[in-house]
Every structure is written in C-alpha cells, then in structure tokens.
CSV table of N, CA, C and O in Angstrom, one decimal:
chain,number,residue,atom,x,y,z
J,86,UNK,N,-52.3,-113.1,0.5
J,86,UNK,CA,-51.0,-113.1,1.2
J,86,UNK,C,-50.0,-112.7,0.3
J,86,UNK,O,-50.0,-112.9,-0.9
J,87,UNK,N,-49.2,-111.7,0.7
J,87,UNK,CA,-48.0,-111.2,-0.1
J,87,UNK,C,-46.9,-112.2,-0.5
J,87,UNK,O,-46.7,-113.1,0.3
J,88,UNK,N,-46.4,-111.9,-1.6
J,88,UNK,CA,-45.3,-112.8,-2.1
J,88,UNK,C,-44.1,-112.5,-1.2
J,88,UNK,O,-43.8,-111.4,-0.8
J,89,UNK,N,-43.3,-113.5,-1.1
J,89,UNK,CA,-42.0,-113.6,-0.3
J,89,UNK,C,-40.9,-114.0,-1.3
J,89,UNK,O,-41.1,-114.9,-2.2
J,90,UNK,N,-39.6,-113.6,-1.0
J,90,UNK,CA,-38.5,-113.9,-1.8
J,90,UNK,C,-37.4,-114.2,-1.0
J,90,UNK,O,-37.3,-113.8,0.2
J,91,UNK,N,-36.4,-114.9,-1.5
J,91,UNK,CA,-35.2,-115.2,-1.0
J,91,UNK,C,-34.2,-114.4,-1.5
J,91,UNK,O,-34.2,-114.3,-2.9
J,92,UNK,N,-33.6,-113.6,-0.8
J,92,UNK,CA,-32.6,-112.6,-1.3
J,92,UNK,C,-31.1,-113.2,-0.9
J,92,UNK,O,-31.0,-113.6,0.3
J,93,UNK,N,-30.3,-113.2,-1.8
J,93,UNK,CA,-28.8,-113.9,-1.7
J,93,UNK,C,-27.9,-112.7,-2.3
J,93,UNK,O,-27.9,-112.2,-3.3
J,94,UNK,N,-26.9,-112.5,-1.4
J,94,UNK,CA,-25.8,-111.6,-1.6
J,94,UNK,C,-24.5,-112.0,-1.3
J,94,UNK,O,-24.5,-112.6,-0.2
J,95,UNK,N,-23.6,-111.9,-2.3
J,95,UNK,CA,-22.3,-112.3,-1.8
J,95,UNK,C,-21.4,-111.1,-1.6
J,95,UNK,O,-21.4,-110.0,-2.3
J,96,UNK,N,-20.6,-111.1,-0.4
J,96,UNK,CA,-19.9,-110.0,0.0
J,96,UNK,C,-18.5,-110.4,0.6
J,96,UNK,O,-18.5,-111.6,1.1
J,97,UNK,N,-17.5,-109.5,0.5
J,97,UNK,CA,-16.3,-110.0,1.1
J,97,UNK,C,-16.5,-110.2,2.7
J,97,UNK,O,-17.3,-109.5,3.2
J,98,UNK,N,-15.7,-111.1,3.3
J,98,UNK,CA,-16.0,-111.6,4.5
J,98,UNK,C,-15.8,-110.3,5.6
J,98,UNK,O,-16.6,-110.3,6.5
J,99,UNK,N,-14.9,-109.5,5.3
J,99,UNK,CA,-14.7,-108.5,6.1
J,99,UNK,C,-16.0,-107.6,6.2
J,99,UNK,O,-16.1,-106.7,7.1
J,100,UNK,N,-16.9,-107.6,5.3
J,100,UNK,CA,-18.0,-106.7,5.2
J,100,UNK,C,-19.3,-107.3,5.5
J,100,UNK,O,-20.3,-106.8,5.5
J,101,UNK,N,-19.2,-108.7,5.6
J,101,UNK,CA,-20.4,-109.5,6.0
J,101,UNK,C,-21.4,-109.0,7.0
J,101,UNK,O,-22.5,-108.8,6.8
J,102,UNK,N,-20.8,-108.7,8.1
J,102,UNK,CA,-21.6,-108.2,9.3
J,102,UNK,C,-22.4,-107.0,8.9
J,102,UNK,O,-23.4,-106.8,9.3
J,103,UNK,N,-21.6,-106.1,8.3
J,103,UNK,CA,-22.3,-104.8,8.0
J,103,UNK,C,-23.4,-105.0,7.0
J,103,UNK,O,-24.5,-104.5,7.4
J,104,UNK,N,-23.3,-105.8,6.1
J,104,UNK,CA,-24.4,-106.0,5.1
J,104,UNK,C,-25.5,-106.9,5.9
J,104,UNK,O,-26.8,-106.6,5.8
J,105,UNK,N,-25.2,-107.9,6.7
J,105,UNK,CA,-26.2,-108.6,7.3
J,105,UNK,C,-27.0,-107.7,8.5
J,105,UNK,O,-28.3,-107.9,8.5
J,106,UNK,N,-26.3,-107.0,9.0
J,106,UNK,CA,-27.0,-105.9,9.9
J,106,UNK,C,-27.9,-105.0,9.1
J,106,UNK,O,-29.1,-104.7,9.7
J,107,UNK,N,-27.4,-104.5,8.1
J,107,UNK,CA,-28.2,-103.6,7.2
J,107,UNK,C,-29.5,-104.3,6.7
J,107,UNK,O,-30.6,-103.7,6.8
J,108,UNK,N,-29.3,-105.7,6.2
J,108,UNK,CA,-30.6,-106.4,5.8
J,108,UNK,C,-31.5,-106.4,7.0
J,108,UNK,O,-32.7,-106.2,6.8
J,109,UNK,N,-31.1,-106.8,8.3
J,109,UNK,CA,-32.1,-106.8,9.3
J,109,UNK,C,-32.7,-105.7,9.6
J,109,UNK,O,-33.9,-105.4,9.9
J,110,UNK,N,-31.9,-104.5,9.7
J,110,UNK,CA,-32.5,-103.1,10.0
J,110,UNK,C,-33.5,-102.7,8.8
J,110,UNK,O,-34.5,-102.0,9.2
J,111,UNK,N,-33.4,-103.1,7.6
J,111,UNK,CA,-34.3,-102.8,6.6
J,111,UNK,C,-35.5,-103.8,6.4
J,111,UNK,O,-36.4,-103.5,5.7
J,112,UNK,N,-35.6,-104.7,7.4
J,112,UNK,CA,-36.7,-105.6,7.5
J,112,UNK,C,-36.7,-106.8,6.9
J,112,UNK,O,-37.5,-107.8,6.9
J,113,UNK,N,-35.5,-107.2,6.3
J,113,UNK,CA,-35.2,-108.6,5.7
J,113,UNK,C,-35.1,-109.5,6.8
J,113,UNK,O,-34.6,-109.1,8.0
J,114,UNK,N,-35.4,-110.8,6.6
J,114,UNK,CA,-35.2,-111.7,7.6
J,114,UNK,C,-36.2,-111.7,8.6
J,114,UNK,O,-36.0,-112.4,9.8
J,115,UNK,N,-37.3,-111.2,8.5
J,115,UNK,CA,-38.5,-111.3,9.4
J,115,UNK,C,-39.4,-112.5,9.1
J,115,UNK,O,-40.0,-112.6,8.1
J,116,UNK,N,-39.3,-113.5,10.1
J,116,UNK,CA,-40.1,-114.8,9.9
J,116,UNK,C,-40.9,-115.0,11.2
J,116,UNK,O,-40.3,-115.1,12.4
J,117,UNK,N,-42.1,-114.8,11.1
J,117,UNK,CA,-43.1,-114.8,12.5
J,117,UNK,C,-42.4,-114.1,13.6
J,117,UNK,O,-42.5,-112.9,13.5
J,118,UNK,N,-42.2,-114.7,14.6
J,118,UNK,CA,-41.8,-113.9,15.9
J,118,UNK,C,-40.3,-113.7,15.9
J,118,UNK,O,-39.7,-113.5,17.0
J,119,UNK,N,-39.5,-113.9,14.7
J,119,UNK,CA,-38.1,-113.6,14.7
J,119,UNK,C,-37.8,-112.5,13.8
J,119,UNK,O,-38.4,-112.4,12.7
J,120,UNK,N,-36.6,-111.8,13.9
J,120,UNK,CA,-36.1,-111.0,12.8
J,120,UNK,C,-34.7,-111.0,12.8
J,120,UNK,O,-34.1,-111.9,13.6
J,121,UNK,N,-34.0,-110.6,11.8
J,121,UNK,CA,-32.6,-110.5,11.5
J,121,UNK,C,-32.2,-112.0,11.2
J,121,UNK,O,-31.0,-112.4,11.5
J,122,UNK,N,-33.1,-112.8,10.7
J,122,UNK,CA,-32.8,-114.2,10.4
J,122,UNK,C,-32.0,-114.2,9.1
J,122,UNK,O,-32.3,-113.5,8.1
J,123,UNK,N,-31.0,-115.2,9.0
J,123,UNK,CA,-30.1,-115.3,7.8
J,123,UNK,C,-29.4,-116.5,7.9
J,123,UNK,O,-29.3,-117.1,8.9
J,124,UNK,N,-28.8,-116.9,6.8
J,124,UNK,CA,-27.9,-118.1,6.6
J,124,UNK,C,-26.6,-117.6,5.9
J,124,UNK,O,-26.8,-116.9,4.8
J,125,UNK,N,-25.4,-117.9,6.3
J,125,UNK,CA,-24.2,-117.7,5.6
J,125,UNK,C,-23.3,-118.8,5.4
J,125,UNK,O,-23.3,-119.8,6.1
J,126,UNK,N,-22.8,-118.7,4.2
J,126,UNK,CA,-21.7,-119.9,3.8
J,126,UNK,C,-20.6,-119.0,3.3
J,126,UNK,O,-20.7,-118.0,2.4
J,127,UNK,N,-19.3,-119.5,3.7
J,127,UNK,CA,-18.1,-118.8,3.1
J,127,UNK,C,-17.7,-119.6,1.9
J,127,UNK,O,-17.6,-120.9,1.8
J,128,UNK,N,-17.1,-118.8,0.9
J,128,UNK,CA,-16.4,-119.5,-0.2
J,128,UNK,C,-15.5,-118.5,-0.9
J,128,UNK,O,-15.0,-117.6,-0.2
J,129,UNK,N,-15.1,-118.7,-2.0
J,129,UNK,CA,-14.1,-117.9,-2.8
J,129,UNK,C,-14.7,-117.3,-4.0
J,129,UNK,O,-15.3,-118.1,-4.8
J,130,UNK,N,-14.9,-115.9,-4.0
J,130,UNK,CA,-15.2,-115.3,-5.4
J,130,UNK,C,-14.2,-115.1,-6.2
J,130,UNK,O,-13.1,-114.8,-5.8
J,131,UNK,N,-14.3,-115.3,-7.5
J,131,UNK,CA,-13.3,-114.9,-8.4
J,131,UNK,C,-13.8,-114.0,-9.5
J,131,UNK,O,-14.9,-114.2,-9.9
J,132,UNK,N,-12.9,-113.0,-10.1
J,132,UNK,CA,-13.3,-112.2,-11.0
J,132,UNK,C,-12.0,-111.7,-11.6
J,132,UNK,O,-11.0,-111.6,-10.9
J,133,UNK,N,-12.2,-110.9,-12.8
J,133,UNK,CA,-11.0,-110.1,-13.4
J,133,UNK,C,-11.8,-108.8,-13.9
J,133,UNK,O,-12.7,-108.8,-14.8
J,134,UNK,N,-11.4,-107.7,-13.3
J,134,UNK,CA,-11.8,-106.4,-13.6
J,134,UNK,C,-11.4,-106.1,-15.0
J,134,UNK,O,-10.3,-106.2,-15.2
J,135,UNK,N,-12.2,-105.5,-15.8
J,135,UNK,CA,-11.9,-105.1,-17.3
J,135,UNK,C,-11.8,-103.6,-17.3
J,135,UNK,O,-11.9,-102.9,-16.4
J,136,UNK,N,-11.2,-103.4,-18.5
J,136,UNK,CA,-10.9,-101.9,-18.8
J,136,UNK,C,-12.1,-101.1,-18.4
J,136,UNK,O,-13.2,-101.5,-18.9
J,137,UNK,N,-11.8,-99.9,-17.6
J,137,UNK,CA,-13.2,-99.1,-17.4
J,137,UNK,C,-13.7,-99.4,-15.9
J,137,UNK,O,-14.4,-98.6,-15.4
J,138,UNK,N,-13.3,-100.6,-15.4
J,138,UNK,CA,-13.8,-100.9,-14.0
J,138,UNK,C,-13.1,-100.2,-13.0
J,138,UNK,O,-12.0,-99.7,-13.2
J,139,UNK,N,-13.7,-100.0,-11.9
J,139,UNK,CA,-13.1,-99.3,-10.7
J,139,UNK,C,-13.1,-100.3,-9.5
J,139,UNK,O,-14.0,-100.0,-8.6
J,140,UNK,N,-12.4,-101.4,-9.5
J,140,UNK,CA,-12.6,-102.4,-8.5
J,140,UNK,C,-12.3,-102.0,-7.1
J,140,UNK,O,-11.4,-101.3,-6.8
J,141,UNK,N,-13.0,-102.5,-6.2
J,141,UNK,CA,-12.8,-102.0,-4.8
J,141,UNK,C,-11.6,-103.0,-4.2
J,141,UNK,O,-10.9,-102.6,-3.4
J,142,UNK,N,-11.5,-104.2,-4.9
J,142,UNK,CA,-10.4,-105.1,-4.5
J,142,UNK,C,-9.8,-105.6,-5.9
J,142,UNK,O,-10.6,-105.9,-6.8
J,143,UNK,N,-8.6,-105.7,-6.0
J,143,UNK,CA,-7.8,-106.1,-7.2
J,143,UNK,C,-7.5,-105.1,-8.2
J,143,UNK,O,-7.7,-103.8,-7.9
J,144,UNK,N,-7.0,-105.4,-9.3
J,144,UNK,CA,-6.5,-104.6,-10.4
J,144,UNK,C,-7.0,-104.9,-11.7
J,144,UNK,O,-7.4,-106.0,-12.0
J,145,UNK,N,-7.3,-103.9,-12.5
J,145,UNK,CA,-7.7,-104.2,-13.8
J,145,UNK,C,-7.0,-105.1,-14.6
J,145,UNK,O,-5.7,-104.9,-14.7
J,146,UNK,N,-7.4,-106.1,-15.2
J,146,UNK,CA,-6.8,-107.0,-16.0
J,146,UNK,C,-6.2,-108.2,-15.3
J,146,UNK,O,-5.7,-109.0,-15.9
J,147,UNK,N,-6.3,-108.2,-14.0
J,147,UNK,CA,-5.7,-109.1,-13.2
J,147,UNK,C,-6.8,-110.1,-12.5
J,147,UNK,O,-7.7,-109.6,-11.8
J,148,UNK,N,-6.7,-111.4,-12.6
J,148,UNK,CA,-7.6,-112.4,-11.9
J,148,UNK,C,-7.5,-112.2,-10.4
J,148,UNK,O,-6.2,-112.0,-9.9
J,149,UNK,N,-8.5,-112.1,-9.7
J,149,UNK,CA,-8.5,-111.9,-8.2
J,149,UNK,C,-9.3,-113.0,-7.5
J,149,UNK,O,-10.4,-113.4,-8.2
J,150,UNK,N,-9.1,-113.5,-6.5
J,150,UNK,CA,-9.8,-114.3,-5.4
J,150,UNK,C,-10.0,-113.6,-4.2
J,150,UNK,O,-9.0,-113.1,-3.8
J,151,UNK,N,-11.2,-113.7,-3.8
J,151,UNK,CA,-11.7,-113.1,-2.6
J,151,UNK,C,-12.3,-114.1,-1.6
J,151,UNK,O,-13.3,-114.5,-2.1
J,152,UNK,N,-12.1,-114.1,-0.4
J,152,UNK,CA,-12.8,-114.7,0.5
J,152,UNK,C,-14.2,-114.1,0.8
J,152,UNK,O,-14.1,-112.8,1.0
J,153,UNK,N,-15.3,-114.8,0.5
J,153,UNK,CA,-16.6,-114.1,0.5
J,153,UNK,C,-17.6,-114.9,1.4
J,153,UNK,O,-17.4,-116.2,1.7
J,154,UNK,N,-18.6,-114.1,1.7
J,154,UNK,CA,-19.8,-115.0,2.3
J,154,UNK,C,-21.0,-114.8,1.5
J,154,UNK,O,-21.2,-113.7,0.8
J,155,UNK,N,-21.7,-115.8,1.4
J,155,UNK,CA,-22.9,-115.7,0.7
J,155,UNK,C,-24.1,-115.6,1.8
J,155,UNK,O,-24.1,-116.4,2.6
J,156,UNK,N,-24.8,-114.6,1.9
J,156,UNK,CA,-25.8,-114.2,2.8
J,156,UNK,C,-27.1,-114.6,2.1
J,156,UNK,O,-27.4,-113.8,1.2
J,157,UNK,N,-27.9,-115.3,2.9
J,157,UNK,CA,-29.3,-115.6,2.3
J,157,UNK,C,-30.3,-115.1,3.5
J,157,UNK,O,-30.0,-115.3,4.7
J,158,UNK,N,-31.4,-114.5,3.1
J,158,UNK,CA,-32.5,-114.2,4.0
J,158,UNK,C,-33.8,-114.2,3.2
J,158,UNK,O,-33.8,-114.3,1.9
J,159,UNK,N,-34.8,-113.7,3.8
J,159,UNK,CA,-36.1,-113.7,3.0
J,159,UNK,C,-36.7,-112.2,3.3
J,159,UNK,O,-36.3,-111.5,4.0
J,160,UNK,N,-37.6,-111.8,2.3
J,160,UNK,CA,-38.0,-110.4,2.3
J,160,UNK,C,-39.3,-110.6,1.7
J,160,UNK,O,-39.6,-111.2,0.6
J,161,UNK,N,-40.1,-109.7,2.0
J,161,UNK,CA,-41.4,-109.5,1.5
J,161,UNK,C,-41.5,-108.8,0.2
J,161,UNK,O,-40.6,-107.9,0.0
J,162,UNK,N,-42.5,-109.0,-0.7
J,162,UNK,CA,-42.5,-108.2,-2.1
J,162,UNK,C,-42.5,-106.7,-1.7
J,162,UNK,O,-41.9,-106.0,-2.5
J,163,UNK,N,-43.1,-106.3,-0.7
J,163,UNK,CA,-43.4,-104.8,-0.6
J,163,UNK,C,-42.0,-104.0,-0.4
J,163,UNK,O,-41.7,-102.9,-0.5
J,164,UNK,N,-41.0,-104.8,0.3
J,164,UNK,CA,-39.8,-104.2,0.7
J,164,UNK,C,-38.6,-104.6,-0.2
J,164,UNK,O,-37.5,-104.1,0.0
J,165,UNK,N,-38.9,-105.6,-1.2
J,165,UNK,CA,-37.7,-106.1,-1.9
J,165,UNK,C,-37.0,-104.9,-2.8
J,165,UNK,O,-35.7,-104.9,-2.6
J,166,UNK,N,-37.6,-104.0,-3.5
J,166,UNK,CA,-36.8,-103.1,-4.3
J,166,UNK,C,-36.1,-102.3,-3.4
J,166,UNK,O,-34.9,-102.0,-3.7
J,167,UNK,N,-36.5,-101.8,-2.2
J,167,UNK,CA,-35.9,-100.9,-1.5
J,167,UNK,C,-34.8,-101.5,-0.8
J,167,UNK,O,-33.7,-100.9,-0.8
J,168,UNK,N,-34.9,-102.7,-0.3
J,168,UNK,CA,-33.8,-103.4,0.2
J,168,UNK,C,-32.6,-103.8,-0.8
J,168,UNK,O,-31.5,-103.4,-0.4
J,169,UNK,N,-32.9,-104.1,-2.0
J,169,UNK,CA,-32.0,-104.3,-3.0
J,169,UNK,C,-31.3,-103.0,-3.3
J,169,UNK,O,-29.8,-103.1,-3.4
J,170,UNK,N,-32.0,-101.9,-3.4
J,170,UNK,CA,-31.4,-100.6,-3.6
J,170,UNK,C,-30.2,-100.3,-2.6
J,170,UNK,O,-29.2,-99.8,-2.7
J,171,UNK,N,-30.7,-100.4,-1.3
J,171,UNK,CA,-30.0,-100.1,-0.1
J,171,UNK,C,-28.7,-100.9,0.0
J,171,UNK,O,-27.7,-100.4,0.3
J,172,UNK,N,-28.9,-102.2,-0.3
J,172,UNK,CA,-27.6,-103.0,-0.4
J,172,UNK,C,-26.7,-102.7,-1.2
J,172,UNK,O,-25.5,-102.7,-1.1
J,173,UNK,N,-27.1,-102.4,-2.6
J,173,UNK,CA,-26.3,-101.9,-3.7
J,173,UNK,C,-25.5,-100.7,-3.3
J,173,UNK,O,-24.3,-100.7,-3.4
J,174,UNK,N,-26.1,-99.8,-2.6
J,174,UNK,CA,-25.4,-98.5,-2.1
J,174,UNK,C,-24.4,-98.9,-1.0
J,174,UNK,O,-23.2,-98.2,-0.9
J,175,UNK,N,-24.7,-99.8,-0.1
J,175,UNK,CA,-23.7,-100.1,0.9
J,175,UNK,C,-22.7,-101.1,0.6
J,175,UNK,O,-21.7,-101.3,1.4
J,176,UNK,N,-22.9,-101.9,-0.4
J,176,UNK,CA,-21.9,-103.0,-0.9
J,176,UNK,C,-20.6,-102.3,-1.3
J,176,UNK,O,-20.6,-101.4,-2.2
J,177,UNK,N,-19.5,-103.0,-0.9
J,177,UNK,CA,-18.2,-102.4,-1.5
J,177,UNK,C,-17.9,-102.6,-2.8
J,177,UNK,O,-17.1,-101.9,-3.5
J,178,UNK,N,-18.5,-103.5,-3.5
J,178,UNK,CA,-18.2,-103.9,-4.9
J,178,UNK,C,-18.8,-103.0,-5.8
J,178,UNK,O,-20.0,-102.6,-5.8
J,179,UNK,N,-18.3,-102.6,-7.0
J,179,UNK,CA,-18.8,-101.8,-8.0
J,179,UNK,C,-20.0,-102.5,-8.6
J,179,UNK,O,-21.2,-101.9,-9.0
J,180,UNK,N,-19.9,-103.8,-8.8
J,180,UNK,CA,-21.1,-104.7,-9.4
J,180,UNK,C,-21.4,-105.8,-8.4
J,180,UNK,O,-20.9,-106.9,-8.6
J,181,UNK,N,-22.2,-105.6,-7.5
J,181,UNK,CA,-22.5,-106.6,-6.5
J,181,UNK,C,-23.2,-107.8,-7.0
J,181,UNK,O,-24.2,-107.3,-7.9
J,182,UNK,N,-23.2,-108.9,-6.6
J,182,UNK,CA,-24.0,-110.0,-7.1
J,182,UNK,C,-25.0,-110.2,-6.1
J,182,UNK,O,-24.9,-110.4,-4.9
J,183,UNK,N,-26.4,-109.9,-6.4
J,183,UNK,CA,-27.6,-109.9,-5.7
J,183,UNK,C,-28.5,-110.9,-6.4
J,183,UNK,O,-28.9,-110.5,-7.5
J,184,UNK,N,-28.9,-112.0,-5.8
J,184,UNK,CA,-29.9,-112.9,-6.4
J,184,UNK,C,-31.2,-112.8,-5.7
J,184,UNK,O,-31.0,-112.7,-4.4
J,185,UNK,N,-32.3,-112.9,-6.5
J,185,UNK,CA,-33.6,-112.9,-5.9
J,185,UNK,C,-34.4,-114.0,-6.4
J,185,UNK,O,-34.5,-114.3,-7.7
J,186,UNK,N,-35.0,-114.8,-5.4
J,186,UNK,CA,-35.7,-116.1,-5.9
J,186,UNK,C,-37.1,-116.0,-5.2
J,186,UNK,O,-37.3,-115.6,-3.9
J,187,UNK,N,-38.2,-116.2,-6.0
J,187,UNK,CA,-39.7,-116.2,-5.4
J,187,UNK,C,-39.7,-117.3,-4.7
J,187,UNK,O,-39.3,-118.4,-5.3
J,188,UNK,N,-40.5,-117.3,-3.6
J,188,UNK,CA,-40.7,-118.4,-2.8
J,188,UNK,C,-42.1,-118.8,-3.0
J,188,UNK,O,-42.9,-118.0,-3.4
C-alpha cells in the first residue's frame, strides 16, 4: 500500500478557492469514492518582509497581518512532489508555507 500524506497550505482568503480547486484537479483530496476533499480554518498570518523580498502583500521592513485560510487535504506519495511544485507556482506568496505530514 502506498504512503499517504496530509498536505497543509496557508493562503490569503481571497486566493483560497483557487488553491483548493487546484489541489483537487491535481488529485489531492481523493479518499475512497470522494475527491476534492479538504478542510479549512481561517486565521491571521503575520510576517515582515526583509530586504531583498518581493512581497505580494505588504512592504519590506513593515509588519503585516493577513486574513488567511489553512487548507488541509490528503495526497498519495506518487503525486506529492508534483502537487507541491504546482501549488508553489500558483500560490501568490513569494515564500508559501506548505507543510507535509506522513500519515
């Protein structure tokens, strides 16, 4: 049996549907006879872009708070690397937070 992982990505609320749909189209969230499964929680992301950063939101040197969604889904080992790469490309942040947990 192939390994499965929980993939978690934090994204601005305005971009959450785009990323959630991309995950589903790439095959994440397939559980039995269901697909596009995920769970989301809203919260506040905080960061300060440093010199050399090109932030999509905020200004270099200034603390920023952004309404974000934490999107959780599952993914098989065979698709994991490809899905993470595609999410990075589609994500609005220069340095997206993507966590992967082995199940």
